[in-house]
XYZ file of C-alpha atoms in Angstrom:
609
model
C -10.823 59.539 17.778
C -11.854 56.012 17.933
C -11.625 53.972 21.091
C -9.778 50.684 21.187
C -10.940 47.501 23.260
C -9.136 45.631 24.945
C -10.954 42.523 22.798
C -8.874 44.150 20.406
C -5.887 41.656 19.124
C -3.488 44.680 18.575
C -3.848 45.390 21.864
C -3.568 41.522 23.758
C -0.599 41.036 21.011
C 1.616 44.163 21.145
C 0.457 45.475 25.071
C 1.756 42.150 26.841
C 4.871 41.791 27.888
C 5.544 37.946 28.107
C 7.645 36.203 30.688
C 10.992 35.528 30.457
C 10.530 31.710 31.577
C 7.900 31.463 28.682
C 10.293 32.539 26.172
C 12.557 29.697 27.282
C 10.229 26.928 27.621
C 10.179 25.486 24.076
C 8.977 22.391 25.779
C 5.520 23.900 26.858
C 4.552 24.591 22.931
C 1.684 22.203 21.847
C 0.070 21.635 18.373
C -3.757 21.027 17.342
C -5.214 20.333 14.294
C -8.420 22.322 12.724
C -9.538 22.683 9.964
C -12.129 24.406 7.139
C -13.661 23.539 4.120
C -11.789 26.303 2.377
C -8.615 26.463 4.665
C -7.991 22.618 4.270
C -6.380 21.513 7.475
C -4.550 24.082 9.273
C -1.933 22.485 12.017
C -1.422 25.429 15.072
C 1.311 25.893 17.314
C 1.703 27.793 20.402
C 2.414 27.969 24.046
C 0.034 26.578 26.306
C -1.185 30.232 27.364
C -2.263 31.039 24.248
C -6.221 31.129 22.908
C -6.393 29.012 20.224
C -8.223 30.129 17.004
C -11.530 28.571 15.671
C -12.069 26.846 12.054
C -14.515 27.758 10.013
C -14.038 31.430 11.229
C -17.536 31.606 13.768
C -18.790 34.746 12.226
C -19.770 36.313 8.610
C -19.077 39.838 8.404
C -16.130 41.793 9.281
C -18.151 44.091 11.635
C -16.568 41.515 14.218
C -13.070 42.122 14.004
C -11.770 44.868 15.804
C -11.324 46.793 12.231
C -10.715 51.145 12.194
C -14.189 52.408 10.900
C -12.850 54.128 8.308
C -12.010 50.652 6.633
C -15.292 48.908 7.502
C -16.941 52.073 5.695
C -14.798 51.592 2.427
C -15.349 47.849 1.938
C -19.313 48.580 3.009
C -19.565 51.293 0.241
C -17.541 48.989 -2.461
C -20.349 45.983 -1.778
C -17.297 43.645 -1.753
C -18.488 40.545 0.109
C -15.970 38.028 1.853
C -15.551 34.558 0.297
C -15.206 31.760 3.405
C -11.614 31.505 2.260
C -10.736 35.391 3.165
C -12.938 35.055 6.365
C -10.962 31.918 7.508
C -8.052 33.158 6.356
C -8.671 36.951 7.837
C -10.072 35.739 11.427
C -6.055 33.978 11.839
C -4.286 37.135 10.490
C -6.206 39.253 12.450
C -5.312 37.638 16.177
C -1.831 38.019 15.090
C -0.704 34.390 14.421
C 1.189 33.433 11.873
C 0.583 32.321 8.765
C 2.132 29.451 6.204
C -0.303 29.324 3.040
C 1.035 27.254 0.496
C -2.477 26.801 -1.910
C -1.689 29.804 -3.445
C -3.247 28.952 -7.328
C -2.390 31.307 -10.431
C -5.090 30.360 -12.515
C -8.306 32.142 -10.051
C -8.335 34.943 -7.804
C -7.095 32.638 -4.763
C -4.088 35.255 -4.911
C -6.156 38.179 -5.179
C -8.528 37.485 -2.259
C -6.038 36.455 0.221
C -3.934 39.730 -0.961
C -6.866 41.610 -0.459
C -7.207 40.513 3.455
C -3.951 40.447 4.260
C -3.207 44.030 2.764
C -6.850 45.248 4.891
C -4.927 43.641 8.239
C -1.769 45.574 7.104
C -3.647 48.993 7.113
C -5.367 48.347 9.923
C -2.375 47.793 11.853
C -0.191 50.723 10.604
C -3.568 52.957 11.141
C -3.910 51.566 14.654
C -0.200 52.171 15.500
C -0.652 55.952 14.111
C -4.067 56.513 16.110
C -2.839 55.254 19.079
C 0.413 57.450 19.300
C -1.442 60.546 18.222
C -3.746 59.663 21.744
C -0.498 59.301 23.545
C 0.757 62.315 22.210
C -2.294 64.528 23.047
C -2.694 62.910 26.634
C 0.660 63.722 27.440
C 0.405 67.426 26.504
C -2.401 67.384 29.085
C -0.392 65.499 31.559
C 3.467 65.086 30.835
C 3.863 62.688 33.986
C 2.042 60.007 32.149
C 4.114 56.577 31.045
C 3.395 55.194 27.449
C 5.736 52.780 25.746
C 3.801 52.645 22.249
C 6.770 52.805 19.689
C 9.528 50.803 18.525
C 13.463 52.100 17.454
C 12.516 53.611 13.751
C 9.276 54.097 12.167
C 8.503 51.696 9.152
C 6.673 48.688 10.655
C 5.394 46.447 7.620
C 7.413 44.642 5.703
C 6.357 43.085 2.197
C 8.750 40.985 0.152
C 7.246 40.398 -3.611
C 9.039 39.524 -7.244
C 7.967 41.867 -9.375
C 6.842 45.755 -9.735
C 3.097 44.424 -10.623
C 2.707 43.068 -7.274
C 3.187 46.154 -6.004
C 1.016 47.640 -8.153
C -1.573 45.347 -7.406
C -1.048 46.129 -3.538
C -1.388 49.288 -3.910
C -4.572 49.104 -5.578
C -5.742 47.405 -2.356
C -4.508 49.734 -0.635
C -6.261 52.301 -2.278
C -9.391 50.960 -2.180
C -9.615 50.402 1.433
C -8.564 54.372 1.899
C -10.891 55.886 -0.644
C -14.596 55.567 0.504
C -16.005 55.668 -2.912
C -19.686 56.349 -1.418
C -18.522 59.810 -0.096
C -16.890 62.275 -2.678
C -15.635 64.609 -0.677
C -13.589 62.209 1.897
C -12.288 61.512 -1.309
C -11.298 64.759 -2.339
C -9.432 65.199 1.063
C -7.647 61.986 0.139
C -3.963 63.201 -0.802
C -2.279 60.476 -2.695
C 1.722 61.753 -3.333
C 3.577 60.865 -6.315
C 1.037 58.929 -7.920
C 2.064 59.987 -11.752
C 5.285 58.748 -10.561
C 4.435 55.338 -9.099
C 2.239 54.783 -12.363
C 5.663 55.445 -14.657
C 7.748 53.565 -12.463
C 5.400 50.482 -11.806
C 3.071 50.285 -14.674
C 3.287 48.664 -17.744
C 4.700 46.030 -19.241
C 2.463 44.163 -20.779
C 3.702 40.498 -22.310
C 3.170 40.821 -26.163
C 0.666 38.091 -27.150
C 1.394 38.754 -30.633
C 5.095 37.561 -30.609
C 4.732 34.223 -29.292
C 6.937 32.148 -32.049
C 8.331 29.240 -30.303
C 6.813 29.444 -26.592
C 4.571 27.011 -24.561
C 1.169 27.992 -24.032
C 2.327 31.738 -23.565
C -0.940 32.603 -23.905
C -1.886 30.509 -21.115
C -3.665 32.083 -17.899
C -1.049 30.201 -15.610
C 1.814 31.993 -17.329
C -0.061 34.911 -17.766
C -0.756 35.451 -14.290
C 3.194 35.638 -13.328
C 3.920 37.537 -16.076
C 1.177 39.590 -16.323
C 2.338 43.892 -16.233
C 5.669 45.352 -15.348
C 8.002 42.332 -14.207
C 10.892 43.857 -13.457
C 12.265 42.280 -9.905
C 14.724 45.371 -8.558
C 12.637 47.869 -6.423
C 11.822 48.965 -2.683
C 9.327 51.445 -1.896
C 8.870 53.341 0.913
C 5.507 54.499 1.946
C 3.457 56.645 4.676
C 0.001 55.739 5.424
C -2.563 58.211 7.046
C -6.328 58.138 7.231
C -6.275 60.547 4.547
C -3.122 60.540 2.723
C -1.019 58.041 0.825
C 2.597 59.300 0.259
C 4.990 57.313 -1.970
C 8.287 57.252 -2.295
C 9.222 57.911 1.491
C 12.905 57.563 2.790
C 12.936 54.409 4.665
C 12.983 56.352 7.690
C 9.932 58.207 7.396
C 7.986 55.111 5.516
C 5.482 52.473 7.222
C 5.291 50.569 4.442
C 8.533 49.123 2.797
C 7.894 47.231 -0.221
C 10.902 45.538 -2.015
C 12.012 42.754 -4.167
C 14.980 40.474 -2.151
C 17.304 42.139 -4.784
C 16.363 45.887 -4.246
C 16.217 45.712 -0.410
C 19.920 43.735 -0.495
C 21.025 46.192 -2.633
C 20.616 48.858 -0.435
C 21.821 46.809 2.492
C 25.183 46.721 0.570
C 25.290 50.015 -0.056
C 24.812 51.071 3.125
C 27.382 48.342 4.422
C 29.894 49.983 1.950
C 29.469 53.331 2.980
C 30.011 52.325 6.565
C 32.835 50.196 5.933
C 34.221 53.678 3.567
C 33.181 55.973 6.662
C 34.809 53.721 9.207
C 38.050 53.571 7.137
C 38.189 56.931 6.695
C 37.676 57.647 10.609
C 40.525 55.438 11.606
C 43.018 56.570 8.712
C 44.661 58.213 12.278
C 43.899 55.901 14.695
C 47.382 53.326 15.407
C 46.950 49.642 14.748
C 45.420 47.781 18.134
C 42.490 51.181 17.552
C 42.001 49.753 14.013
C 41.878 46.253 14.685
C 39.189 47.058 17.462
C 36.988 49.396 15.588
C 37.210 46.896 12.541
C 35.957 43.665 15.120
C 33.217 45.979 16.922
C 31.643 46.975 13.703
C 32.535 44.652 11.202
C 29.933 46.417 9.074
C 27.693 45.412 11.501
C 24.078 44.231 10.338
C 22.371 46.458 13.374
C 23.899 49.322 11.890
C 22.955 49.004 8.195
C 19.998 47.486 8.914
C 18.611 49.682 12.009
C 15.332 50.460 9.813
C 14.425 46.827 9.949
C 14.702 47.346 13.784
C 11.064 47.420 14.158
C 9.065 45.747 11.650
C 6.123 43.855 13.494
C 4.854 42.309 10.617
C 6.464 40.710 7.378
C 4.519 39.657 4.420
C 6.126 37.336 1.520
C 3.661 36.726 -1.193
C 4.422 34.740 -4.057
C 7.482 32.233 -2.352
C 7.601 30.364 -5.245
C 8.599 32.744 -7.954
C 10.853 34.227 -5.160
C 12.381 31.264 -5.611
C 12.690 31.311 -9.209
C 15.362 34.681 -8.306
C 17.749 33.896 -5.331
C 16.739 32.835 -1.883
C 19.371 33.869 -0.855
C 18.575 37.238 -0.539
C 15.538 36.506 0.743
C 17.437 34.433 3.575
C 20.060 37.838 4.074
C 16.952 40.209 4.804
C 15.308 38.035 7.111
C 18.363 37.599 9.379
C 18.745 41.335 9.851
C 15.178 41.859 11.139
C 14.555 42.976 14.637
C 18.259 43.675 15.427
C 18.680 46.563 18.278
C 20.644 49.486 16.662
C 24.000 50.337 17.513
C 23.470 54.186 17.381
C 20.660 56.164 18.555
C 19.145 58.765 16.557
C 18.254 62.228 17.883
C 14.475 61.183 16.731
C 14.440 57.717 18.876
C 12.484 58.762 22.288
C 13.650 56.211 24.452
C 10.821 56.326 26.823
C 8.147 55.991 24.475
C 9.959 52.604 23.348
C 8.057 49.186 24.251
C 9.962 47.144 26.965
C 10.171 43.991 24.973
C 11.544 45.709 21.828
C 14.140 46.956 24.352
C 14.777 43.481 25.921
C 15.427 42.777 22.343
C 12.422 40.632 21.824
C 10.822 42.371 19.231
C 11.257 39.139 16.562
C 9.030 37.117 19.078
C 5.742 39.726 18.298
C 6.688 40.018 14.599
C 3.709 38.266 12.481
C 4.966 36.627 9.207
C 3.175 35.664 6.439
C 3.955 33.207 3.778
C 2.070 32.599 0.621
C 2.965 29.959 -2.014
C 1.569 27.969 -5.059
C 3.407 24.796 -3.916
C 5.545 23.605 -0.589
C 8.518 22.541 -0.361
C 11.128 21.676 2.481
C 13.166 24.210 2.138
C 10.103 26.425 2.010
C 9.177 24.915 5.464
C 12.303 25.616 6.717
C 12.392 29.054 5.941
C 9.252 29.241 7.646
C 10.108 27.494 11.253
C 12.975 29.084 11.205
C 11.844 33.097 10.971
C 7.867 31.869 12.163
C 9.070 33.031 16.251
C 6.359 34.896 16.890
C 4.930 33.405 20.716
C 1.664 33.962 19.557
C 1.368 30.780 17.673
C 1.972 29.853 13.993
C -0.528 28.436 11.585
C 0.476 26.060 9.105
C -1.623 25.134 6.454
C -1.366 21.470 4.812
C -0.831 21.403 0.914
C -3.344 20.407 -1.376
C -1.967 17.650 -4.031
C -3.863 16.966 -7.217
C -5.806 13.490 -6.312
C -4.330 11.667 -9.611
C -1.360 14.148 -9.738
C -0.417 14.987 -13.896
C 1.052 11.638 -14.750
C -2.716 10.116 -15.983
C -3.490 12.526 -18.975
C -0.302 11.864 -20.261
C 0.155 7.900 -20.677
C 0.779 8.074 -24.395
C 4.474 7.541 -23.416
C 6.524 5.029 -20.908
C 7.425 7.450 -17.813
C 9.748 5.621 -15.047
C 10.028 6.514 -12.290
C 13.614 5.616 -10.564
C 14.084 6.098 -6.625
C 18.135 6.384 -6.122
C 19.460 5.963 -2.874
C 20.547 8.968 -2.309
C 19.665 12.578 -1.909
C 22.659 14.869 -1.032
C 23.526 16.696 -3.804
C 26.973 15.450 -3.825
C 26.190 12.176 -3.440
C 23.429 12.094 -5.936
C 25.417 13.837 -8.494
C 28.248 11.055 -8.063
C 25.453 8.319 -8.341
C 24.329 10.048 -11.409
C 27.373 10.053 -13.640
C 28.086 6.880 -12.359
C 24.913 4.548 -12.560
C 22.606 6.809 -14.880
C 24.690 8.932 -16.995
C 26.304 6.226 -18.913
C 23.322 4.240 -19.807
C 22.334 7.223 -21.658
C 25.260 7.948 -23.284
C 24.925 5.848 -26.725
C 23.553 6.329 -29.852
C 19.987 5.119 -28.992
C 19.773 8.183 -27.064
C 20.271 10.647 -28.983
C 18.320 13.785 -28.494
C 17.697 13.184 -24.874
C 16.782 16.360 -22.246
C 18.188 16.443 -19.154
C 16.143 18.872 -16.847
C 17.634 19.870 -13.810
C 15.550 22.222 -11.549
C 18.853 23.351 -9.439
C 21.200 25.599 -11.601
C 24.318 24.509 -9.213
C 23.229 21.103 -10.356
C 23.383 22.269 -13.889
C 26.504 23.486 -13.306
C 28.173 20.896 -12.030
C 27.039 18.515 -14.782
C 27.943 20.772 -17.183
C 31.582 21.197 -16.057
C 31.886 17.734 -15.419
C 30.991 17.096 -19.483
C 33.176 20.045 -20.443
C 36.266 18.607 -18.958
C 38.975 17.368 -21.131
C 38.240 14.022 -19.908
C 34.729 13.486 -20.853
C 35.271 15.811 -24.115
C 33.533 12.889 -25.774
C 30.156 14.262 -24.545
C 27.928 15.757 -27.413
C 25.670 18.424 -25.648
C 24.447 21.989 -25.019
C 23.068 23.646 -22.163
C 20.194 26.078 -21.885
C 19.940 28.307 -18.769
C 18.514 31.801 -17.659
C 21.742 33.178 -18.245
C 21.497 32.409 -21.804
C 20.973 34.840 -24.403
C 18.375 34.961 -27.305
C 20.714 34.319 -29.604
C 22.228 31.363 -27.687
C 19.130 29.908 -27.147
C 18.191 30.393 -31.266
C 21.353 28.822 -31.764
C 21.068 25.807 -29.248
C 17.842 24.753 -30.456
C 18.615 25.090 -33.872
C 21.259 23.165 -33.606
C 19.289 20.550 -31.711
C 16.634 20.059 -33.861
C 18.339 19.651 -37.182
C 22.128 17.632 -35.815
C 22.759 14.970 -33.823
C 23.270 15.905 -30.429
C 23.427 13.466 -27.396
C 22.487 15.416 -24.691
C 20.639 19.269 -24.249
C 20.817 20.332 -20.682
C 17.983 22.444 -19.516
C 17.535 24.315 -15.844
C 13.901 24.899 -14.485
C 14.259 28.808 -14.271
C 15.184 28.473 -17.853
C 11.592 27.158 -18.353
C 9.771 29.038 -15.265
C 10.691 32.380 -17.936
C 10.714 31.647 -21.405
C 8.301 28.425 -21.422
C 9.893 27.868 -25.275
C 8.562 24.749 -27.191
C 11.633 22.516 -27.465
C 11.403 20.853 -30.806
C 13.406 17.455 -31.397
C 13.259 15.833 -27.945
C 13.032 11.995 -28.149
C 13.718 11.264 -24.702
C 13.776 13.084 -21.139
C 15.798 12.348 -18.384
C 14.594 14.505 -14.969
C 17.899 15.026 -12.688
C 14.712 15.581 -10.163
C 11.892 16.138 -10.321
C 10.255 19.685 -11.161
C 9.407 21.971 -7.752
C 6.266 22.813 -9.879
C 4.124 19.886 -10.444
C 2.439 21.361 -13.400
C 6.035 21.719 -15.310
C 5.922 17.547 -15.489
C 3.307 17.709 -18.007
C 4.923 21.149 -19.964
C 7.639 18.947 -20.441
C 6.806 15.648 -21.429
C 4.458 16.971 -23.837
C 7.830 18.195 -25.833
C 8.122 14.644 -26.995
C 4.539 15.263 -28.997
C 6.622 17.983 -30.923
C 8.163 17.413 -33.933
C 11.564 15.794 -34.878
C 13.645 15.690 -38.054
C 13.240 12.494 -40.083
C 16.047 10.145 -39.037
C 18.562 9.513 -42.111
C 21.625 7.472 -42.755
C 24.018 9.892 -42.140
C 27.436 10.283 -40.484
C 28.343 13.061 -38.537
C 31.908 14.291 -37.813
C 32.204 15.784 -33.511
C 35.605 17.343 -32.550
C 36.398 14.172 -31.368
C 34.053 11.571 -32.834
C 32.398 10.289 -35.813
C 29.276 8.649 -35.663
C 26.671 7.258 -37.791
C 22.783 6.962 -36.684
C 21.201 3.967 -35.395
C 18.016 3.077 -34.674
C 16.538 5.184 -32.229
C 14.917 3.719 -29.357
C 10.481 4.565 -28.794
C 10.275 8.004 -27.005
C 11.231 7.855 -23.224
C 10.892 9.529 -19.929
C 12.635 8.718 -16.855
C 12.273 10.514 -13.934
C 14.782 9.983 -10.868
C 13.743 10.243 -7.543
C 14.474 9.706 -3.290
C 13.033 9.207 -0.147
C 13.433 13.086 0.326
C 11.433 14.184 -2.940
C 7.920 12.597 -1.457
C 6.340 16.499 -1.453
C 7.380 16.670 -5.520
C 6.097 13.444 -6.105
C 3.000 13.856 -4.659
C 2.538 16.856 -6.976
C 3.257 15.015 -9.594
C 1.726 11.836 -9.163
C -0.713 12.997 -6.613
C -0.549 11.918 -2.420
C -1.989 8.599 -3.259
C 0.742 7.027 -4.947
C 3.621 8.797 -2.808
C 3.533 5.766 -0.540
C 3.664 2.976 -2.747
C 6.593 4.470 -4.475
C 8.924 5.089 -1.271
C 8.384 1.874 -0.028
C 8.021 -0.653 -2.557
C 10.614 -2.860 -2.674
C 11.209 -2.530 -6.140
C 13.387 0.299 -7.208
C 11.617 1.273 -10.862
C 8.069 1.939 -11.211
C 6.945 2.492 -15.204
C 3.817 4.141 -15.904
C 1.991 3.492 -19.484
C -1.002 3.438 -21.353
C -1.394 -0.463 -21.257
């Protein structure tokens, strides 16, 4: 069995109980600034006791780390070599810091490398936790005085949030190629890998169909086809067991050490279990008078420790992907993340109390989880969902985002784009503002045929009930969202193309899935600006598509009857405040951020003159 030093981050992370006072102190916490040429600049943060890390990572080879053998022997016998960015990005991982990486690109392998160091510090972690226990456990069979506190409350210890079955699948792929040592057949051969058929029915597949592209944008396009790529359905959780020698899928969460979910399928469960307490607990007290109702209803209350007790222990979480998670519902994301590291309410006859770790006792165990985060853009409420779960008292890393240095406004000056700060950015407040300074400048003839893209659906929403009211029935529009269905969306841009229509409401998810090829756009209004910097482009190059020929004609509404005037040159307006600098600077690129939030002057038109 292999030794451990005490060099060993594992050991200097999870073997140190930290002082109450420290824990307190948020004043003590400082923050330095390093940085790498394939990092970027990476800001840290951490008490004043702890080591801070070193940029560019000091050493070459992963014979440094304090990696399990076994591992070290796989990658050797593969040939892989490290890239700076997995070294840099390893070496932080590795001491247990964590992580915010929002340069996450889906047109390379940027994704793939840092998924293929962050799933080898995974293993290595769940194989350390393992080894040492098993020590433990033999030492005291030889000596059943001894004190070790080396576990937590329940077993699984890794947590992994991802959208969609083929990130799994890719995982596991990593995961299977730092187990198998292909250079030795039979340590293969005494590899046992459970339910494997199974795992390749349930998370295989899915393909996207290249050949039925009719009316989509650049579906064929390596961006898209890197989110899209393989089985993309987002409600799963998978529980799994890792050994040196065995990989067992499809473990009850209880007897997993992996648990790898989609928001959805790991709420989902948390529900169900919530329900089946609340049932059990109403079934228990069917007897019970009133004030021994009203109690037992208060103390449980379907209480999160209770339906959540296998999250007691996780040390480290790993969301890959944010930004298509945010393309499904933060919320859920939000739900799981709050029920982490709560001490459960019940014992079970497995939990050995006195092999438990004093701080996960203490209930400290959220300040020595790791987290993390991997995204293709930032954003602030990205950030905040970072600073507020990032409370590990080793120190978090947080890695500046790179902006494009002319943004995606230059290649696409065939058209006037103005850009409009408003004064406000509360979502009330700026929808007021809208429909009453922006709305009705766009509401005549000359603008027929205009998009309005919103990238929050409640924003959609709330515009659209606003136009559907029997007050402003005079509106002429549609909507296109995610909820809509093929044939609504056949119908709505149908309909689009070939009548006049004022207004055709459009929500970013909308786009993020189906990337369709609106024909008959003339002018573009953005509510805000895209969270995706690349989706400015995508849609100002729908007024490039064709339109019907304009005609005298007069068209009959339910409550209006118009005739076409001339229509005003192609448009795009973009609205923006003080608050949207991160999407600007996407979009325009950090240069011109700046100039646009402070300028006096309210308008700024971009054009090809």
């Amino acid at each position: 069995m292999e030794t451990t030093s005490k060099e060993d981050p594992f050991l200097s992370h999870f073997e140190t109980l930290i002082d109450e006072i420290e824990i307190n102190n948020k004043a003590s916490k400082t923050t330095i600034e390093l940085s790498s040429s394939s990092l970027g600049t990476c800001q840290f943060t951490s008490s004043s006791s702890t080591k801070s890390p070193i940029l560019p990572c000091p050493v070459n080879t992963l014979d440094s780390f304090a990696i399990k053998k076994s591992l070290l022997s796989s990658i050797e016998s593969s040939g892989s070599q490290l890239t700076p960015l997995q070294l840099d990005f390893f070496s932080l991982i590795h001491n247990y810091h964590d992580m915010y990486y929002p340069n996450r690109t889906n047109t390379n392998d940027v994704g793939e490398q840092l998924r293929f160091v962050i799933c080898l510090h995974l293993i290595n972690h769940v194989l350390k936790t393992r080894a040492r226990i098993l020590s433990h456990n033999a030492k005291l069979k030889e000596n059943p005085d001894l004190d070790y506190h080396d576990q937590g409350f329940t077993r699984p210890k890794v947590l992994i949030i991802v959208p969609f079955r083929e990130s799994v699948r890719r995982i596991i792929d990593c995961f299977e190629n730092l187990l198998l040592n292909t250079d030795d057949s039979e340590k293969t051969d005494q590899i046992q890998i459970s339910h494997r058929k199974r795992f390749q029915e349930e998370y295989g597949g899915g393909e996207i169909d290249k050949q039925n592209n009719d009316g989509k944008f650049q579906r064929t396009s390596d961006e898209y086809n890197e989110i899209f790529a393989g089985n993309i359905d987002d409600h799963f959780r998978l529980g799994i067991s890792v050994t040196r020698k065995s990989l067992k899928f499809f473990q009850s969460v209880y007897k997993s050490d992996f648990l790898i979910v989609s928001p959805v399928g790991l709420r989902t469960l948390l529900e169900k279990r919530r329900q089946k307490r609340k049932h059990k607990e109403s079934s228990d007290n069917s007897g019970s008078d009133d004030d021994d109702n009203d109690n037992n209803k208060n103390s449980t209350d379907n209480n999160s420790s209770s339906i959540a007790d296998f999250l007691s222990s996780i040390e480290c979480v790993y969301i890959d992907q944010l930004d298509v998670l945010s393309m499904q519902n933060l919320d859920h994301l939000f739900y799981i993340l709050e029920n982490l590291n709560t001490i459960p309410q019940q014992a079970t006859s497995k939990i050995d109390f006195s092999r438990i770790r004093h701080w996960s006792l203490n209930g400290w165990a959220r300040l020595y989880r790791q987290l993390i985060v991997v995204s293709s853009f930032t954003s602030p409420l990205f950030l905040s969902l970072f600073h507020r779960f990032s409370t590990n008292y080793f120190g978090q890393c947080l890695i500046q985002p790179y902006f494009p240095l002319n943004g995606y406004i230059r290649p696409l000056s065939t058209f006037h784009q103005l850009f409009q700060r408003i004064p406000v950015c509360d979502p009330t407040l700026r929808f007021n503002y809208f429909i009453e300074n922006i709305l009705p400048r766009f509401d005549t003839s000359t603008y027929d045929h205009t998009l309005i893209y919103l990238s929050s659906y409640f924003d959609f929403v709330r515009l659209r009930n606003y136009m559907r009211t029997e007050k402003h029935k005079q509106f002429n529009y549609l909507t296109l969202s995610e909820y809509s269905t093929k044939k609504q969306v056949l119908l709505a841009r149908n309909i689009f193309y070939h009548r006049e229509v004022r207004f055709l409401l459009m929500t970013e998810r909308f786009h993020f899935y189906h990337r369709y090829r609106i024909k008959g756009i003339r002018h573009i209004l953005f509510y805000d600006l895209p969270s995706y910097g690349n989706f400015y482009p995508e849609i100002v190059h729908f007024l490039t598509l064709p339109h019907v020929e304009e005609k005298k004609t007069t068209v009959t509404t339910t409550t209006t009857t118009r005739t076409n005037q001339t229509v005003e040159p192609s448009t795009c307006t973009a609205l923006y405040a003080k608050e949207d600098a991160l999407k600007l600077a996407y979009v325009l690129g950090q240069s011109a951020v700046t100039d646009l939030l402070t300028s006096d002057k309210n308008t700024h038109l971009f054009t090809n003159k």
